[in-house]
JSON list of C-alpha atoms in Angstrom, two decimals:
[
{"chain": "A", "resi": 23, "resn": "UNK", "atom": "CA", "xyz": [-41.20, -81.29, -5.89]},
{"chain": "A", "resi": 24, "resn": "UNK", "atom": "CA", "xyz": [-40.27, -81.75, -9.78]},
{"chain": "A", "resi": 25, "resn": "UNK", "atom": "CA", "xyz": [-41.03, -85.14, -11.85]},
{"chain": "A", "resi": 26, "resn": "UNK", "atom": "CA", "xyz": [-40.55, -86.36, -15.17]},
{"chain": "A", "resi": 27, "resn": "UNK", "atom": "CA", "xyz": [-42.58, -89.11, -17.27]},
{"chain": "A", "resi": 28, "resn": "UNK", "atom": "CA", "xyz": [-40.70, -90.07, -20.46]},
{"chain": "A", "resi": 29, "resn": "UNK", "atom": "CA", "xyz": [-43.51, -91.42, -22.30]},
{"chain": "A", "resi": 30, "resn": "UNK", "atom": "CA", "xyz": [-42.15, -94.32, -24.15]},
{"chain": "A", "resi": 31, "resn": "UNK", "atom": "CA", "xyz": [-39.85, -97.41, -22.39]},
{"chain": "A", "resi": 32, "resn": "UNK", "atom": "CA", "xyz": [-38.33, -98.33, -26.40]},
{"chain": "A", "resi": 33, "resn": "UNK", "atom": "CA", "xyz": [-38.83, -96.52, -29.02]},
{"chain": "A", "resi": 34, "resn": "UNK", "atom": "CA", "xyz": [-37.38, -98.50, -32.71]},
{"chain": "A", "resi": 35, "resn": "UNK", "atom": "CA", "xyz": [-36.98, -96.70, -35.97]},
{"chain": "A", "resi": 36, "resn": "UNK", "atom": "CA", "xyz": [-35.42, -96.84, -39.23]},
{"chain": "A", "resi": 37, "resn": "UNK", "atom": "CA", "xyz": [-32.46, -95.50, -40.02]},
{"chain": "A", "resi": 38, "resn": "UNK", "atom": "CA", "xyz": [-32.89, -91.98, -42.31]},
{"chain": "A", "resi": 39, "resn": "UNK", "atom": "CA", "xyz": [-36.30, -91.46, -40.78]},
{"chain": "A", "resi": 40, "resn": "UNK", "atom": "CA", "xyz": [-37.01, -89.29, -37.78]},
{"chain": "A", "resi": 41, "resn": "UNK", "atom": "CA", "xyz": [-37.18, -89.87, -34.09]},
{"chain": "A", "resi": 42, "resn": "UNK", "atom": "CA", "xyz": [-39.59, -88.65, -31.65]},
{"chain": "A", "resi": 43, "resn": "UNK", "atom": "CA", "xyz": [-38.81, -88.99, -27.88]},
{"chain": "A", "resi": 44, "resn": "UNK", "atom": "CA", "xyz": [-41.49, -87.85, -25.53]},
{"chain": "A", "resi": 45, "resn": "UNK", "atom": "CA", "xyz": [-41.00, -86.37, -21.91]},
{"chain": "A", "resi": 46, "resn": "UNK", "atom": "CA", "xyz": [-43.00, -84.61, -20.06]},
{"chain": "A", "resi": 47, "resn": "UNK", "atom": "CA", "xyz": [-42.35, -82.76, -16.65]},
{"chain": "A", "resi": 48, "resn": "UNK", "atom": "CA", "xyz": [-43.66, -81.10, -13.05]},
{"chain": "A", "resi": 49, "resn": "UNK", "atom": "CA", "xyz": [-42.20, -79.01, -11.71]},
{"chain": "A", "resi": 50, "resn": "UNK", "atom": "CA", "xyz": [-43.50, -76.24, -8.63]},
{"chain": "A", "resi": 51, "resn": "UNK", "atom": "CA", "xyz": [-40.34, -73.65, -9.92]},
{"chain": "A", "resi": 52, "resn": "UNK", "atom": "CA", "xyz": [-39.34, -72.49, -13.33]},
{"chain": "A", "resi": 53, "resn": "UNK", "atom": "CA", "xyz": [-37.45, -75.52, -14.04]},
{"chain": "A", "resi": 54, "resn": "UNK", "atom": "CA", "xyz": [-33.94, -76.50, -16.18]},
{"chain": "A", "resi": 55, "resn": "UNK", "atom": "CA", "xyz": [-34.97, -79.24, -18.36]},
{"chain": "A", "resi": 56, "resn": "UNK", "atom": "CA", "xyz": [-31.95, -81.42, -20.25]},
{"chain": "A", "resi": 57, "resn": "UNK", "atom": "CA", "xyz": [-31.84, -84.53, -22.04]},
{"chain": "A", "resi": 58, "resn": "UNK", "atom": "CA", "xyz": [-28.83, -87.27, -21.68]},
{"chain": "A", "resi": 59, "resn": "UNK", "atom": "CA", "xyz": [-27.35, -89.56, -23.82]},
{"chain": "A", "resi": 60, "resn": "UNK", "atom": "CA", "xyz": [-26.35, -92.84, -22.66]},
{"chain": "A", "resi": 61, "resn": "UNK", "atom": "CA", "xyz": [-24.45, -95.06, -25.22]},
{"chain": "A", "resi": 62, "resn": "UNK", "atom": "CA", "xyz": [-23.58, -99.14, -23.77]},
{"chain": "A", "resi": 63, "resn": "UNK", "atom": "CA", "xyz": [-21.25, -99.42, -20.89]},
{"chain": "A", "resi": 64, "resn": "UNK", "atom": "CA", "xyz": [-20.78, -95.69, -20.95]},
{"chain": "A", "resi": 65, "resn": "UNK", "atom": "CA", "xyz": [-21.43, -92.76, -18.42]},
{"chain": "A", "resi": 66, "resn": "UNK", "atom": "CA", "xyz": [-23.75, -89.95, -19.36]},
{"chain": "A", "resi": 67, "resn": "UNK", "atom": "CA", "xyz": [-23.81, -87.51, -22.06]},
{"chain": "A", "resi": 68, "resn": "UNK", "atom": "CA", "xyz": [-25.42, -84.20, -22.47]},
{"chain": "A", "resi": 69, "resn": "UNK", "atom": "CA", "xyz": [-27.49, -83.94, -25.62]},
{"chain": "A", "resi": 70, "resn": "UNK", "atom": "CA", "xyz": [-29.00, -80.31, -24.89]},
{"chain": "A", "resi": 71, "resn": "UNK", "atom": "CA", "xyz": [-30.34, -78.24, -22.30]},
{"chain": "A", "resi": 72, "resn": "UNK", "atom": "CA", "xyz": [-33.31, -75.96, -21.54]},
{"chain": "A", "resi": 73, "resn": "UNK", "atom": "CA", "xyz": [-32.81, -72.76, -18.92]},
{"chain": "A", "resi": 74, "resn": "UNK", "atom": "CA", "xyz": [-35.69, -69.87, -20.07]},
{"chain": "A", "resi": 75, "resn": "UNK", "atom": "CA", "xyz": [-34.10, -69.26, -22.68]},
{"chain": "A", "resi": 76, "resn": "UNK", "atom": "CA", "xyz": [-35.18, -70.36, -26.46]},
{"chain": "A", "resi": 77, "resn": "UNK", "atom": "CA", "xyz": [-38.07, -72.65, -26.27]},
{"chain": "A", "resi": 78, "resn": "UNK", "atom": "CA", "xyz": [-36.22, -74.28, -28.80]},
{"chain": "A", "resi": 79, "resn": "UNK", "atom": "CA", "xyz": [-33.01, -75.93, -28.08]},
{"chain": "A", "resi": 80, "resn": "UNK", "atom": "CA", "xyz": [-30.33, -77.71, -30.50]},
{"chain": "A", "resi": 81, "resn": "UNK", "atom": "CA", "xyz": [-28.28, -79.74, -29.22]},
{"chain": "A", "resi": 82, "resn": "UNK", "atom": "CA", "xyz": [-25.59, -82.05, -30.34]},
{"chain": "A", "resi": 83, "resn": "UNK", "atom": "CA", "xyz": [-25.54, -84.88, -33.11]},
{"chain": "A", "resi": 84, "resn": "UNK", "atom": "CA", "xyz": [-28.40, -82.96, -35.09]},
{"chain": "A", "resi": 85, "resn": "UNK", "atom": "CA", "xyz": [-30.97, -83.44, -31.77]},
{"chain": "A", "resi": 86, "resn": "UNK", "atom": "CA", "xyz": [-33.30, -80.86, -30.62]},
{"chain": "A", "resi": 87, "resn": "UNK", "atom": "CA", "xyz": [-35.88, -80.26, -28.39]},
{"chain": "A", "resi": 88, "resn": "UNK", "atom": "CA", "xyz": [-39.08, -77.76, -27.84]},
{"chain": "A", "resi": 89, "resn": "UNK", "atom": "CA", "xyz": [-39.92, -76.91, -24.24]},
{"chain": "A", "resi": 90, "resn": "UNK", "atom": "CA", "xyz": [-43.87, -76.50, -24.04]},
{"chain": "A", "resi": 91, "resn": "UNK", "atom": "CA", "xyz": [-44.92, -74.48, -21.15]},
{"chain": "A", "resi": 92, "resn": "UNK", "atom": "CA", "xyz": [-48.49, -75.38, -22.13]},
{"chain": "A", "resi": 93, "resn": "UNK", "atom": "CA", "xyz": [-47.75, -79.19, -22.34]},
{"chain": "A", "resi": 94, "resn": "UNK", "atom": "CA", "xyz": [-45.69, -79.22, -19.99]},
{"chain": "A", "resi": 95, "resn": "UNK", "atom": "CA", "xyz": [-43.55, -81.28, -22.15]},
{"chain": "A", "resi": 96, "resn": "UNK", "atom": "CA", "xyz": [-40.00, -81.44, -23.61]},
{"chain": "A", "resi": 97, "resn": "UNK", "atom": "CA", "xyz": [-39.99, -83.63, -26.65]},
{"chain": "A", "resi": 98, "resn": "UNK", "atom": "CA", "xyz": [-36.52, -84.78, -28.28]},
{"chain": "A", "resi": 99, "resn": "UNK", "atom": "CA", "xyz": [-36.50, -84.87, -32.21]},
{"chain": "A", "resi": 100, "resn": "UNK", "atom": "CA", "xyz": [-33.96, -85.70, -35.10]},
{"chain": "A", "resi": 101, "resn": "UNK", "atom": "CA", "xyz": [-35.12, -85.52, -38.72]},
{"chain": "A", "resi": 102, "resn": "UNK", "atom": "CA", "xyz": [-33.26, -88.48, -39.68]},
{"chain": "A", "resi": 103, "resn": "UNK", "atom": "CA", "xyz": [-31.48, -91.18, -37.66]},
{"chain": "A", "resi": 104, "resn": "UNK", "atom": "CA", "xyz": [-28.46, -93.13, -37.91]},
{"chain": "A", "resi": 105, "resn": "UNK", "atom": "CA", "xyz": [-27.32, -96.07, -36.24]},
{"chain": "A", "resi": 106, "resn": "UNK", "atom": "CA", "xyz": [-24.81, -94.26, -33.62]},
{"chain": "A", "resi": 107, "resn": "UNK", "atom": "CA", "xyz": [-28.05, -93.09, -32.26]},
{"chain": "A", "resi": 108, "resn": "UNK", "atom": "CA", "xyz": [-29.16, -96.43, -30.96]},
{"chain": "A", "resi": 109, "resn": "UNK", "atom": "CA", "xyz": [-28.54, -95.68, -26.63]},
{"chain": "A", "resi": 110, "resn": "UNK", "atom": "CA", "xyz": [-30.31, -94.85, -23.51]},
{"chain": "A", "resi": 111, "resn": "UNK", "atom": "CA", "xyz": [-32.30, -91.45, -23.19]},
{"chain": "A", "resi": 112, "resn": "UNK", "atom": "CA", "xyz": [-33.07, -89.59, -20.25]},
{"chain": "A", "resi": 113, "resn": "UNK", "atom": "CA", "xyz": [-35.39, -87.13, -19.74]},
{"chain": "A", "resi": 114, "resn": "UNK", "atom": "CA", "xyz": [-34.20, -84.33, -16.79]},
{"chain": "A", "resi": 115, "resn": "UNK", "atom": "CA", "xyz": [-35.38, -82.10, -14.74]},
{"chain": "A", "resi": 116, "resn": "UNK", "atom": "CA", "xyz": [-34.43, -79.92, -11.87]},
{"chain": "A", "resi": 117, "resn": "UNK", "atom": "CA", "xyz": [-36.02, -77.19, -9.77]},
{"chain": "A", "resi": 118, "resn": "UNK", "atom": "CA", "xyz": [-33.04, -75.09, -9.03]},
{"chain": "A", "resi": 119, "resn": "UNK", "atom": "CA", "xyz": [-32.13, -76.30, -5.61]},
{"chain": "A", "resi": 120, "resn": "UNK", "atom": "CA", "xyz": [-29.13, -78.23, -5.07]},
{"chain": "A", "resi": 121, "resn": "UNK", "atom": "CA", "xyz": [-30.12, -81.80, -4.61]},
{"chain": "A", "resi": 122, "resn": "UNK", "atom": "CA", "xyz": [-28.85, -82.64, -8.00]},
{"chain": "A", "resi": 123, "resn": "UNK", "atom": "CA", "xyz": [-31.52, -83.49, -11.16]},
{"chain": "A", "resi": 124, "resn": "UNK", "atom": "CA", "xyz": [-34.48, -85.83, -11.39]},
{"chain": "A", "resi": 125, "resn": "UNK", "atom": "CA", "xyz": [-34.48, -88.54, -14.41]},
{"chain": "A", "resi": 126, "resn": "UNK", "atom": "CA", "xyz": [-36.90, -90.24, -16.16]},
{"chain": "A", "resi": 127, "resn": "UNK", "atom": "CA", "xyz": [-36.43, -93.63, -16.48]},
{"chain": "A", "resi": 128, "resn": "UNK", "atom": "CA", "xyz": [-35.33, -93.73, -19.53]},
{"chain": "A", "resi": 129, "resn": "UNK", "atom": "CA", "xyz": [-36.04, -94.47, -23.43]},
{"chain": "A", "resi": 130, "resn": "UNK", "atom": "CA", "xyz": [-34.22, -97.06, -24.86]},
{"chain": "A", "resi": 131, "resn": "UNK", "atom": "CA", "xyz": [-34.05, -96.01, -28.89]},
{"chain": "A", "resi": 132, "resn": "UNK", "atom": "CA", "xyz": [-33.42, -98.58, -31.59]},
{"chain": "A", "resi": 133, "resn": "UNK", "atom": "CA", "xyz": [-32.12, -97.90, -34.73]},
{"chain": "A", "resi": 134, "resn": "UNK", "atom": "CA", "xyz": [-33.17, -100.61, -37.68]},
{"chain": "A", "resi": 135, "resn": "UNK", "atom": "CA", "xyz": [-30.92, -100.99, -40.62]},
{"chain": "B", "resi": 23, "resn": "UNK", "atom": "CA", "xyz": [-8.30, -81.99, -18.02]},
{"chain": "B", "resi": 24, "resn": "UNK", "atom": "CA", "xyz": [-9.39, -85.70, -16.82]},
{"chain": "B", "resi": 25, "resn": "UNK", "atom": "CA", "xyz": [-12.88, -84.16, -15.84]},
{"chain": "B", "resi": 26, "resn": "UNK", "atom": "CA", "xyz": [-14.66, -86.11, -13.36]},
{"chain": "B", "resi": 27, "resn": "UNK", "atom": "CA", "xyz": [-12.86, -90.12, -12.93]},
{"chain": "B", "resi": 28, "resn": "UNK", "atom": "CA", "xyz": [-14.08, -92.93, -10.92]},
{"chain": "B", "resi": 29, "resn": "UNK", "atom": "CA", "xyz": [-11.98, -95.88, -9.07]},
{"chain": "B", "resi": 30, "resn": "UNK", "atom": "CA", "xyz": [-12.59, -98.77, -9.65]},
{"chain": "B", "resi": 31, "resn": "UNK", "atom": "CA", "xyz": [-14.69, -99.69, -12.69]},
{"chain": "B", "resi": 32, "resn": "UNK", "atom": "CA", "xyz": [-15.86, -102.89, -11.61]},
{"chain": "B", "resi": 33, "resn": "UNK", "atom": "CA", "xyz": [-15.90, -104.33, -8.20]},
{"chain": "B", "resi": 34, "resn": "UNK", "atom": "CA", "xyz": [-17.34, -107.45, -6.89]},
{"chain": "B", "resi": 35, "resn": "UNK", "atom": "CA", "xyz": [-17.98, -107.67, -2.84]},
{"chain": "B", "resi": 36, "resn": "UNK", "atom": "CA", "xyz": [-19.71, -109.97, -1.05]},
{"chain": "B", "resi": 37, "resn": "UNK", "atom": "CA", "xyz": [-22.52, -109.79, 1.05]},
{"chain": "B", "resi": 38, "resn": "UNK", "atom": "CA", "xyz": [-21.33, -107.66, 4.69]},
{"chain": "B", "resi": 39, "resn": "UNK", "atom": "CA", "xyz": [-18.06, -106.28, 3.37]},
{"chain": "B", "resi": 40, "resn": "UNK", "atom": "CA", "xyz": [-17.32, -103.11, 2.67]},
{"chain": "B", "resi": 41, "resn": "UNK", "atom": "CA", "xyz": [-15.75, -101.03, 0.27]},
{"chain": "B", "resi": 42, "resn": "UNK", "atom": "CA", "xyz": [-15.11, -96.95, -0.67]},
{"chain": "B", "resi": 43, "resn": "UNK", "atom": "CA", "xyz": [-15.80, -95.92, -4.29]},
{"chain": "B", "resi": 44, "resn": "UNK", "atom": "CA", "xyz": [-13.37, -92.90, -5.22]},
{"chain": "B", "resi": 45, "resn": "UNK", "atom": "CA", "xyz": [-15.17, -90.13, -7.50]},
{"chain": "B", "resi": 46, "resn": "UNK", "atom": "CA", "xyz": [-12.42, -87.01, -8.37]},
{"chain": "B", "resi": 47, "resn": "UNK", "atom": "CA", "xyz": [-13.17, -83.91, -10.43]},
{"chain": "B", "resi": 48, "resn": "UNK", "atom": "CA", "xyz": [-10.24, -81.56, -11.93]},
{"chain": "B", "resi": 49, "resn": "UNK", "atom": "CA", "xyz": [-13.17, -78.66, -12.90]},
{"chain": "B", "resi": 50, "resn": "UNK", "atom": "CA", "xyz": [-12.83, -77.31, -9.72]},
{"chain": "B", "resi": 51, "resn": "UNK", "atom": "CA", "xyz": [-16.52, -77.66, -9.49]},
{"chain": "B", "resi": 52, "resn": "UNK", "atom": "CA", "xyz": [-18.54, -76.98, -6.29]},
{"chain": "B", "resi": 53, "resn": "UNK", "atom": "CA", "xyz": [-20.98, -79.43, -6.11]},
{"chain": "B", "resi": 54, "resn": "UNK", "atom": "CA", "xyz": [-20.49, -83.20, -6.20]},
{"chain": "B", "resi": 55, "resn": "UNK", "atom": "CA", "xyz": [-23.31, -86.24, -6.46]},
{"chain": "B", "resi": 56, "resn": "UNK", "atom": "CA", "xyz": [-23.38, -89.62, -6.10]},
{"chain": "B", "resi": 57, "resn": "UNK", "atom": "CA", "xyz": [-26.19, -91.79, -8.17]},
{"chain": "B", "resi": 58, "resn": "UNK", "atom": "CA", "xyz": [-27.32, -95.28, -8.54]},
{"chain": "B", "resi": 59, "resn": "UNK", "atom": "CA", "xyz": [-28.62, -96.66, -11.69]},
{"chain": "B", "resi": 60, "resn": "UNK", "atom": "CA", "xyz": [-30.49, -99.73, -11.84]},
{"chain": "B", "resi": 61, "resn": "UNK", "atom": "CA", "xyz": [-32.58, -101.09, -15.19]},
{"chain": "B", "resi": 62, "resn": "UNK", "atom": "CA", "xyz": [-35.86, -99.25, -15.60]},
{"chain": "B", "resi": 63, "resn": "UNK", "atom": "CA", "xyz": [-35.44, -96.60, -13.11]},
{"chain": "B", "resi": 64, "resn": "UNK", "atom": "CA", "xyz": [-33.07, -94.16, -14.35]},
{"chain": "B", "resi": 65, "resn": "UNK", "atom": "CA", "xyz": [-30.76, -92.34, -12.21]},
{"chain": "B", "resi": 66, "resn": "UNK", "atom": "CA", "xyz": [-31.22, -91.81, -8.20]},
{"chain": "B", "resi": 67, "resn": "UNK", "atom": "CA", "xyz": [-29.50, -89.36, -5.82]},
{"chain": "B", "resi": 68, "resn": "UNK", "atom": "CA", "xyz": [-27.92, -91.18, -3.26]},
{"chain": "B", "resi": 69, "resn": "UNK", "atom": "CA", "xyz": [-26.03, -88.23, -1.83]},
{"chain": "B", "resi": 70, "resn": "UNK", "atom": "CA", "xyz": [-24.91, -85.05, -2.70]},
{"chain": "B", "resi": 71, "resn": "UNK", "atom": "CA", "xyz": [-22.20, -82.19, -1.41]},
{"chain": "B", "resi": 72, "resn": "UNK", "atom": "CA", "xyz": [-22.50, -78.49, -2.18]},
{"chain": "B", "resi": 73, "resn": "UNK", "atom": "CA", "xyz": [-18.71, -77.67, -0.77]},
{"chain": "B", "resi": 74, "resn": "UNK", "atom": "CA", "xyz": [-15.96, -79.12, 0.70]},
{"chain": "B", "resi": 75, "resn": "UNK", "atom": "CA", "xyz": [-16.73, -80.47, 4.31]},
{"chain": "B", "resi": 76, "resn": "UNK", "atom": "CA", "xyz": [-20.30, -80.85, 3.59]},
{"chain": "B", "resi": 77, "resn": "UNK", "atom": "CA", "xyz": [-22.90, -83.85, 2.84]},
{"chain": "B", "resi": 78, "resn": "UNK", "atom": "CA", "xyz": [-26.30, -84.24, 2.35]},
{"chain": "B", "resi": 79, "resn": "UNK", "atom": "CA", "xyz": [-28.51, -87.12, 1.67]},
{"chain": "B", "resi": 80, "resn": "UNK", "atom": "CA", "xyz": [-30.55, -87.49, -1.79]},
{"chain": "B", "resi": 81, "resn": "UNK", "atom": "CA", "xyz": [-33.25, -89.88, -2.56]},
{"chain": "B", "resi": 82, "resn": "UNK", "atom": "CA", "xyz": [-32.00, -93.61, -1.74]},
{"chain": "B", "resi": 83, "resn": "UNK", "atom": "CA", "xyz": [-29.09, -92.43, 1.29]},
{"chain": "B", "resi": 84, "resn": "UNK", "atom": "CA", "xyz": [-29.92, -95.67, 3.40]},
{"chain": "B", "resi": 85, "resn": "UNK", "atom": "CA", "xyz": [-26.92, -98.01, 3.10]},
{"chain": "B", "resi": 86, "resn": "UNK", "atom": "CA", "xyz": [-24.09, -95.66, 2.02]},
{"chain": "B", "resi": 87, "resn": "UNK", "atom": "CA", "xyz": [-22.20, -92.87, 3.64]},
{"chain": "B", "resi": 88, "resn": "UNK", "atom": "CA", "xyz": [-20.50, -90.00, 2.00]},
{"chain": "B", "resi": 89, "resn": "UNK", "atom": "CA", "xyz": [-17.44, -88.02, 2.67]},
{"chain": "B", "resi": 90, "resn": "UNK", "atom": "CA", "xyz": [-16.12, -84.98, 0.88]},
{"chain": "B", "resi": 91, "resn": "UNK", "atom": "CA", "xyz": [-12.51, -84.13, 2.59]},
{"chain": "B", "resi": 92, "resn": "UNK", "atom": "CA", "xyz": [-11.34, -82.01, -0.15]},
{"chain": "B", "resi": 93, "resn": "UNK", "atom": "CA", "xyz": [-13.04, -80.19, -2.75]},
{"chain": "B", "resi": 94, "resn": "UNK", "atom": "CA", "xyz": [-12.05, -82.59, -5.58]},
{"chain": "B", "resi": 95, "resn": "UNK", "atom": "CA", "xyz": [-12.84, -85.65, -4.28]},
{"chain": "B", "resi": 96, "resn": "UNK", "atom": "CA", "xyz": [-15.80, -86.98, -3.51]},
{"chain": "B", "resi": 97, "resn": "UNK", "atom": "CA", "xyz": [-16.23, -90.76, -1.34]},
{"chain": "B", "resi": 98, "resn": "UNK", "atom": "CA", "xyz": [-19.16, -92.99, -1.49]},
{"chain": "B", "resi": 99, "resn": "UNK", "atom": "CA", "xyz": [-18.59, -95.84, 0.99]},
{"chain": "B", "resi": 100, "resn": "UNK", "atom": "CA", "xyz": [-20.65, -99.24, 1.58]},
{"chain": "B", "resi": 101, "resn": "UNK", "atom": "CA", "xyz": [-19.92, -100.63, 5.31]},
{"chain": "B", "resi": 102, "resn": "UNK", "atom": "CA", "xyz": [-22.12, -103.79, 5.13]},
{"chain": "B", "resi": 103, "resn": "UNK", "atom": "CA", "xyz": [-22.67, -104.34, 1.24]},
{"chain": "B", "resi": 104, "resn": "UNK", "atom": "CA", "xyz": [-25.97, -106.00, 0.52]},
{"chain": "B", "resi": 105, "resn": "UNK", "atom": "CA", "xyz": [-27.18, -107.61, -2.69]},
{"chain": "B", "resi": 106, "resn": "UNK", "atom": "CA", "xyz": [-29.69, -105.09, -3.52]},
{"chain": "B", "resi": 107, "resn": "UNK", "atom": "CA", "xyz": [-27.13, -102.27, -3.75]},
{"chain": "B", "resi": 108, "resn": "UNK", "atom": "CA", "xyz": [-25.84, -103.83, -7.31]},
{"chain": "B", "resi": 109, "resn": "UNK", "atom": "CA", "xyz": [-26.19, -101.20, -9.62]},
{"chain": "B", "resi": 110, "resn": "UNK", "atom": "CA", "xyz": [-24.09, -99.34, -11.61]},
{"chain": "B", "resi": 111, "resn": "UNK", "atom": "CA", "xyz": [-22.89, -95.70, -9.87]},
{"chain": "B", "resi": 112, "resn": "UNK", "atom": "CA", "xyz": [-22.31, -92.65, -11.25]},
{"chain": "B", "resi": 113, "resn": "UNK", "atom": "CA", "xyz": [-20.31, -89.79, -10.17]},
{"chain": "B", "resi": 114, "resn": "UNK", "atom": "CA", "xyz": [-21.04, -86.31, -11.18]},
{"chain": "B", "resi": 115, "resn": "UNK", "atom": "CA", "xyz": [-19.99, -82.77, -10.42]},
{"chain": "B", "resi": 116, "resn": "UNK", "atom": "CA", "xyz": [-21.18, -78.98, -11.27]},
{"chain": "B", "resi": 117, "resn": "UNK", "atom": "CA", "xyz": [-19.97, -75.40, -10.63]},
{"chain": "B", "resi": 118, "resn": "UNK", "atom": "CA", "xyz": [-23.08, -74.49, -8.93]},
{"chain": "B", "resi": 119, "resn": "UNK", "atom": "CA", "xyz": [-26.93, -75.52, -8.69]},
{"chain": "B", "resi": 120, "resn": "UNK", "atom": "CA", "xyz": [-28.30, -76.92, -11.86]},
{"chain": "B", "resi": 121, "resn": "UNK", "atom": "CA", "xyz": [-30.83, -74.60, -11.60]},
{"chain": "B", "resi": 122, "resn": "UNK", "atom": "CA", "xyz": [-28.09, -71.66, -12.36]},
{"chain": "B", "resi": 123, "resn": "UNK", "atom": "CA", "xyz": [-28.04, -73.40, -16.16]},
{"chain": "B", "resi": 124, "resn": "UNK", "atom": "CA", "xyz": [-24.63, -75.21, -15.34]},
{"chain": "B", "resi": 125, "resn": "UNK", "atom": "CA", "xyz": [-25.61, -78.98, -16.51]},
{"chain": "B", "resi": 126, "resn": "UNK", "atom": "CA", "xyz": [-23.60, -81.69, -14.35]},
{"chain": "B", "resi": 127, "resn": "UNK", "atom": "CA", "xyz": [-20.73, -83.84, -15.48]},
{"chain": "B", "resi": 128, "resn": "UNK", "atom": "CA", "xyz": [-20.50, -87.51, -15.20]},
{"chain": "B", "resi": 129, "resn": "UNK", "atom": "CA", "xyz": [-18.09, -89.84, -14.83]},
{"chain": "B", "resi": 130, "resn": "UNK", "atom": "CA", "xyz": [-18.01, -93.16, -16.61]},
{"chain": "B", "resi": 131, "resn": "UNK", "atom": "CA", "xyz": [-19.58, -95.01, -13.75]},
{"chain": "B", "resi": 132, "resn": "UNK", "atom": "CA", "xyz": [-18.79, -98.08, -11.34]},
{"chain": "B", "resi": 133, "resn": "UNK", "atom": "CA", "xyz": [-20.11, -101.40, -12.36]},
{"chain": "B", "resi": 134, "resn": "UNK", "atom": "CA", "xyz": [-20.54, -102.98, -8.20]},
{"chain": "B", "resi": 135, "resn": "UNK", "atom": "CA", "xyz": [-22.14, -107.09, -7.88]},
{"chain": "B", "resi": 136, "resn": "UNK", "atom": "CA", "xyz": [-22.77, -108.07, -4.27]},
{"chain": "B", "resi": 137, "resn": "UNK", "atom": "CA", "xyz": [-23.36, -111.79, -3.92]}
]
């Protein structure tokens, strides 16, 4: 069984200064960890994605995230945001089998002129 | 290269009637999913398909049934629509487990009201 617990419901920051979305995860397997972009009205978007590889992952849109065994976390970070940010953030996880990903329920991030 | 498209965009049903939402992929991707998304719960598996001919059911199945004739398409199909299964659905499709490090593709999702 695999879970995730994104941390924060809304997170609101500045623009230019940087953004901090928390997640952490259980999993019983080595899991794949990703994170999704969600902009209004819009499907899904992937941001980055975490397989055993680099604990540290870049992604798109300046976005990256560390994958802490330890912690059992999988924080996303920007050094500086910018308004196009603003969306819905998920949090993923999934075990390897093939009953498709488990989401957090979200962070909504605000961007404040 | 479409990736993966969803008919209709918005629908509106009312409460017993029923209705077939059309999800179609041109990745020639294995695996297909269908999720629900309501506010403050992210994304749920309703059902899922791992080849043509095949179904399985995912998290929240009750309600819904699936068919997956051909290996690009992918049906999710309400027979008695009930208020509580407004939500927005999402379609999404991969070329093999997500565990295997291939991520899944969405498609821009169908906004359903039952009244």
């Amino acid at each position: 069984a695999q879970s995730v617990t994104q941390l924060d419901s809304h997170v609101s920051v500045s623009e230019g200064t940087p953004v901090l979305l928390r997640c952490n995860y259980s999993s019983s397997y080595s899991p794949s960890l990703f994170w999704y972009v969600q902009h209004p009205n819009k499907g899904l978007q992937l941001l980055l994605k975490y397989t055993s590889a680099a604990t540290l992952v870049k992604g798109i849109n300046g976005f990256e995230a560390e994958f802490k065994k330890s912690e059992t976390s999988f924080h996303l970070t920007k050094p500086s945001a910018h308004m196009s940010d603003a969306a819905e953030y998920f949090c993923v996880v999934s075990g390897g089998g093939a009953d498709g990903l488990t989401f957090g329920k979200g962070t909504h991030l605000i961007i404040q002129p | 290269n479409a990736g993966v498209t969803q008919t209709p965009k918005f629908r509106v049903l009312k409460t017993g009637q029923s209705m077939t939402l059309l999800c179609a992929q041109d990745m020639n991707h294995e695996y297909m999913y269908w999720y629900r998304q309501d506010p403050g719960m992210g994304l749920r598996l309703i059902h899922y398909s791992v080849g043509e001919g095949t179904t399985a059911k995912g998290e929240v199945p009750d309600g819904y049934n699936v068919s997956r004739l051909k290996k690009q398409n992918f049906l999710l199909g309400l027979e008695s629509a009930a208020p509580s299964q407004t939500s927005v659905y999402f379609c999404a499709s991969s070329y093999l487990a997500v565990g295997s490090s291939y991520e899944q593709y969405f498609g821009p999702g169908t906004r359903l009201t039952v009244t």
